[in-house]
Amino acid sequence: MSCVTTDQAAPGTTDEKAIDVQGLRKAFGELEVLRGIDFSVARGEVVCVIGPSGSGKSTLLRCVNLLEEPSAGRVMVAGTEVTDPDVDIDRVRRRIGMVFQAFNLFPHLTALENLTIAQRRVLRRDRAEAERIARANLERVGLGDKAAAYPAQLSGGQQQRVAIARALSMDPELMLFDEPTSALDPELVGDVLAVMRGLAQEGMTMLVVTHEMSFAREVADRVVFMDGGVIVEQGTPEQVVGAPRHERTRTFLARVL
Ligand code: ADP
Ligand code: MG
């Protein structure tokens, strides 16, 4: 039973892998986007995924929380096999914070309300508790004074920080980020990266698709380079960004650095 599997994977169990992907394949019709991916993320680890546009980075992230259904392979999240047909995927997703390039805030709700709605509906927290947690998380991302603001009244960087605070309010065990700063004006990128750096320092498990090589260099425990639906190489930032072994990695880095 899926609920049993989920319970066994509660925090504090012996499974040290937050994410474990084996033989993952994904095709859209004829198009093979992921062609056999094997990798894992340990608890507390920060892994950055880099690679050219179209290499399958977003699809990989979306397969981890089953926004896309893998064509083949096994995906484990915190000890639960999300590719098990019987899995309670809502329950697994609740443990995963996801931050996208587009902030996806509700435009008709204030920052505070954006943070409380899922807490109340999904986690069944009462209003007072949800608001207390929301305010603490707005504080955490440096927006304690923006609780009453609507998304349109906030800069892109502030909206993205609200989106991060919203994910944090659900007490995620791990966070997935898909190019969280790509839609931002350059001067707004730093504040968002600073929040992410803080989370990493607090020990949050993070899988981050990014083109921010300085962030990957400073913050990642491991960098994964993808191209054409496969992992071409992975290792420490010093290895992959500093001394890439593969020509394809060097070509990519020459374009983004
Ligand atoms: P990346 O995030 O590395 O830019 P994606 O994972 O978004 O790459 O996309 C990889 C490939 O899969 C691209 O060729 C893209 O057009 C294709 N693709 C992604 N999502 C879909 C979909 N829902 N239907 C068909 N093709 C898709
Ligand atoms: Mg993408």
XYZ file of C-alpha atoms and ligand atoms in Angstrom:
285
model
C 0.000 0.000 0.000
C 1.256 3.392 -0.925
C 0.324 5.006 2.373
C 2.511 2.512 4.199
C 5.452 3.328 1.939
C 4.926 7.024 2.540
C 4.823 6.589 6.303
C 7.999 4.534 6.272
C 9.761 7.355 4.520
C 9.056 9.898 7.237
C 11.957 12.141 8.296
C 14.452 10.405 10.498
C 14.429 7.106 8.653
C 17.632 5.550 7.459
C 17.178 6.544 3.807
C 19.842 9.165 3.216
C 18.782 9.838 -0.360
C 16.295 12.626 -0.865
C 16.053 11.817 -4.567
C 17.135 8.661 -6.362
C 16.601 8.352 -10.102
C 17.428 5.151 -11.964
C 17.175 4.498 -15.677
C 14.790 7.405 -16.163
C 13.451 7.812 -19.679
C 10.853 10.200 -20.990
C 9.511 10.481 -24.511
C 6.926 12.843 -25.911
C 5.625 10.828 -28.846
C 8.645 10.165 -31.052
C 10.828 12.642 -29.203
C 13.081 11.039 -26.585
C 13.800 13.820 -24.135
C 15.375 11.819 -21.290
C 17.443 8.873 -22.493
C 18.478 7.009 -19.373
C 19.209 9.223 -16.387
C 20.811 7.903 -13.199
C 21.543 10.198 -10.311
C 20.726 10.885 -6.721
C 20.614 13.751 -4.276
C 21.555 13.089 -0.659
C 19.687 14.723 2.192
C 21.083 18.201 2.775
C 22.867 18.227 -0.558
C 22.638 21.058 -3.097
C 22.824 19.846 -6.695
C 22.810 22.243 -9.636
C 21.750 21.000 -13.064
C 23.209 22.878 -16.003
C 22.988 22.341 -19.726
C 21.785 23.848 -22.983
C 18.177 24.739 -23.644
C 16.197 21.659 -24.671
C 18.542 19.192 -22.978
C 15.777 17.883 -20.703
C 16.487 19.722 -17.423
C 12.905 20.837 -16.776
C 11.556 17.454 -17.803
C 13.889 15.803 -15.293
C 12.626 18.066 -12.496
C 9.036 17.512 -13.545
C 9.542 13.727 -13.478
C 10.763 13.973 -9.876
C 7.391 15.214 -8.651
C 5.431 13.461 -11.391
C 4.262 16.581 -13.193
C 5.453 14.422 -16.091
C 4.999 10.686 -16.074
C 8.267 8.870 -16.847
C 8.228 6.463 -19.804
C 10.622 4.132 -17.993
C 12.781 3.971 -14.905
C 12.380 4.459 -11.211
C 12.162 7.673 -9.230
C 12.390 7.608 -5.433
C 11.726 10.712 -3.351
C 12.634 10.488 0.340
C 12.291 6.733 0.265
C 8.952 6.676 -1.548
C 8.829 5.320 -5.087
C 6.855 7.978 -6.944
C 6.805 5.783 -10.054
C 4.860 3.107 -8.128
C 1.408 3.138 -9.760
C -0.213 2.921 -6.322
C 1.638 5.894 -4.842
C -0.331 8.717 -3.238
C 1.373 11.368 -5.340
C -0.343 14.311 -3.649
C 1.139 13.169 -0.412
C 4.620 12.965 -1.935
C 4.272 16.343 -3.667
C 3.357 17.936 -0.360
C 6.900 17.213 0.797
C 8.498 18.831 -2.252
C 8.745 22.593 -2.661
C 8.811 23.663 -6.298
C 9.857 27.080 -7.578
C 9.480 27.826 -11.273
C 10.817 30.463 -13.617
C 7.342 32.042 -13.683
C 6.331 32.831 -10.131
C 2.748 31.506 -10.442
C 1.396 33.623 -7.592
C -2.347 34.183 -7.377
C -2.716 37.779 -8.644
C -5.913 38.458 -6.693
C -4.387 37.421 -3.352
C -1.958 39.332 -1.150
C 1.503 37.953 -0.442
C 0.242 36.725 2.931
C -2.806 35.057 1.391
C -0.632 33.425 -1.274
C 1.311 31.844 1.589
C -1.660 30.755 3.694
C -4.023 29.258 1.106
C -2.266 25.920 0.575
C -1.338 25.637 4.232
C -5.021 25.895 5.120
C -6.424 23.764 2.319
C -3.767 21.073 2.076
C -2.216 20.965 5.546
C -5.480 21.973 7.298
C -3.748 24.579 9.444
C -6.049 27.094 11.105
C -5.876 30.724 10.037
C -3.808 31.938 12.997
C -1.166 29.251 12.611
C -1.001 29.594 8.823
C -0.539 33.369 9.154
C 2.111 32.995 11.829
C 4.083 30.615 9.600
C 3.504 32.816 6.544
C 4.801 35.929 8.313
C 7.850 34.058 9.563
C 8.651 32.908 6.022
C 8.102 36.361 4.500
C 10.550 37.596 7.135
C 12.952 34.818 6.168
C 13.049 35.986 2.516
C 13.382 39.636 3.516
C 9.781 40.644 2.780
C 8.338 40.974 6.259
C 6.883 44.359 5.307
C 5.110 43.107 2.141
C 2.448 40.838 3.658
C -0.409 43.040 2.422
C 1.019 43.670 -1.052
C -0.502 42.143 -4.168
C 1.850 40.491 -6.698
C 1.428 43.362 -9.171
C 2.770 45.741 -6.510
C 5.980 43.724 -6.159
C 9.067 43.523 -8.366
C 9.832 40.257 -10.133
C 12.531 39.481 -7.592
C 10.152 40.133 -4.721
C 7.482 37.958 -6.359
C 9.958 35.130 -6.715
C 10.924 35.482 -3.054
C 7.213 35.297 -2.149
C 7.029 32.104 -4.235
C 9.984 30.679 -2.295
C 8.378 31.698 1.019
C 5.157 30.027 -0.105
C 7.008 26.781 -0.810
C 8.783 27.007 2.561
C 5.476 27.479 4.380
C 4.574 23.907 3.442
C 7.611 22.573 5.382
C 9.166 20.829 2.369
C 11.785 18.137 2.827
C 13.391 19.171 -0.414
C 13.119 22.004 -2.906
C 13.215 21.920 -6.688
C 14.096 25.134 -8.510
C 13.706 25.488 -12.272
C 15.650 28.520 -13.482
C 14.256 30.666 -10.671
C 16.107 33.791 -11.776
C 15.855 33.482 -15.568
C 12.811 35.754 -15.883
C 14.292 38.491 -13.687
C 15.968 41.749 -14.583
C 19.681 41.348 -13.835
C 19.623 43.723 -10.863
C 16.966 41.583 -9.144
C 18.756 38.256 -9.479
C 21.090 38.756 -6.511
C 18.356 39.002 -3.860
C 16.777 35.735 -4.992
C 20.124 33.937 -5.107
C 20.913 35.277 -1.619
C 17.724 33.697 -0.278
C 18.626 30.400 -1.966
C 22.152 30.575 -0.592
C 20.672 31.028 2.889
C 18.471 27.961 2.455
C 21.464 25.923 1.354
C 23.393 27.054 4.434
C 20.475 25.998 6.636
C 20.824 22.487 5.216
C 17.861 22.416 2.821
C 18.076 19.691 0.175
C 17.971 21.497 -3.164
C 17.916 20.467 -6.822
C 18.436 23.627 -8.854
C 18.353 24.090 -12.611
C 20.270 27.294 -13.246
C 22.436 29.217 -15.653
C 23.984 31.151 -12.762
C 27.465 29.651 -12.838
C 28.733 31.739 -9.922
C 25.877 30.392 -7.805
C 26.622 26.829 -8.921
C 30.293 27.333 -8.136
C 29.754 28.788 -4.681
C 26.714 26.908 -3.422
C 26.451 23.529 -5.159
C 27.905 20.420 -3.584
C 27.612 18.822 -7.003
C 27.018 20.010 -10.550
C 25.303 17.848 -13.163
C 25.803 18.733 -16.833
C 23.047 17.488 -19.154
C 22.986 17.498 -22.920
C 20.665 15.686 -25.317
C 18.715 13.920 -22.574
C 21.712 12.342 -20.834
C 24.039 13.316 -18.015
C 27.331 13.998 -19.753
C 29.277 14.539 -16.548
C 28.797 15.322 -12.898
C 31.059 16.156 -10.004
C 32.066 18.982 -7.731
C 31.791 22.507 -9.163
C 35.594 22.582 -9.326
C 35.543 19.484 -11.520
C 32.593 20.218 -13.799
C 32.746 24.018 -14.096
C 36.426 24.458 -13.301
C 37.933 21.535 -15.232
C 35.316 19.918 -17.494
C 36.386 16.595 -18.987
C 34.012 16.538 -21.946
C 34.061 18.670 -25.058
C 30.304 19.241 -24.884
C 30.636 20.624 -21.359
C 33.461 22.926 -22.428
C 31.441 24.209 -25.384
C 28.449 24.921 -23.151
C 30.518 26.668 -20.492
C 32.269 28.791 -23.060
C 28.854 30.141 -24.049
C 27.516 30.863 -20.557
C 30.602 31.947 -18.632
P 15.328 22.274 -20.843
O 14.600 22.540 -19.561
O 16.671 21.662 -20.649
O 15.397 23.480 -21.711
P 13.009 20.660 -21.465
O 13.007 19.549 -20.482
O 12.082 21.777 -21.207
O 14.504 21.184 -21.657
O 12.675 20.117 -22.908
C 13.398 19.090 -23.538
C 12.772 18.777 -24.854
O 11.479 18.232 -24.633
C 12.578 19.977 -25.753
O 12.836 19.567 -27.068
C 11.123 20.304 -25.570
O 10.603 20.932 -26.715
C 10.508 18.955 -25.351
N 9.300 18.994 -24.534
C 9.214 19.414 -23.262
N 7.963 19.292 -22.778
C 7.226 18.776 -23.790
C 5.839 18.396 -23.938
N 4.971 18.516 -22.918
N 5.456 17.907 -25.142
C 6.328 17.744 -26.143
N 7.632 18.072 -26.088
C 8.082 18.582 -24.925
Mg 13.832 24.275 -18.764
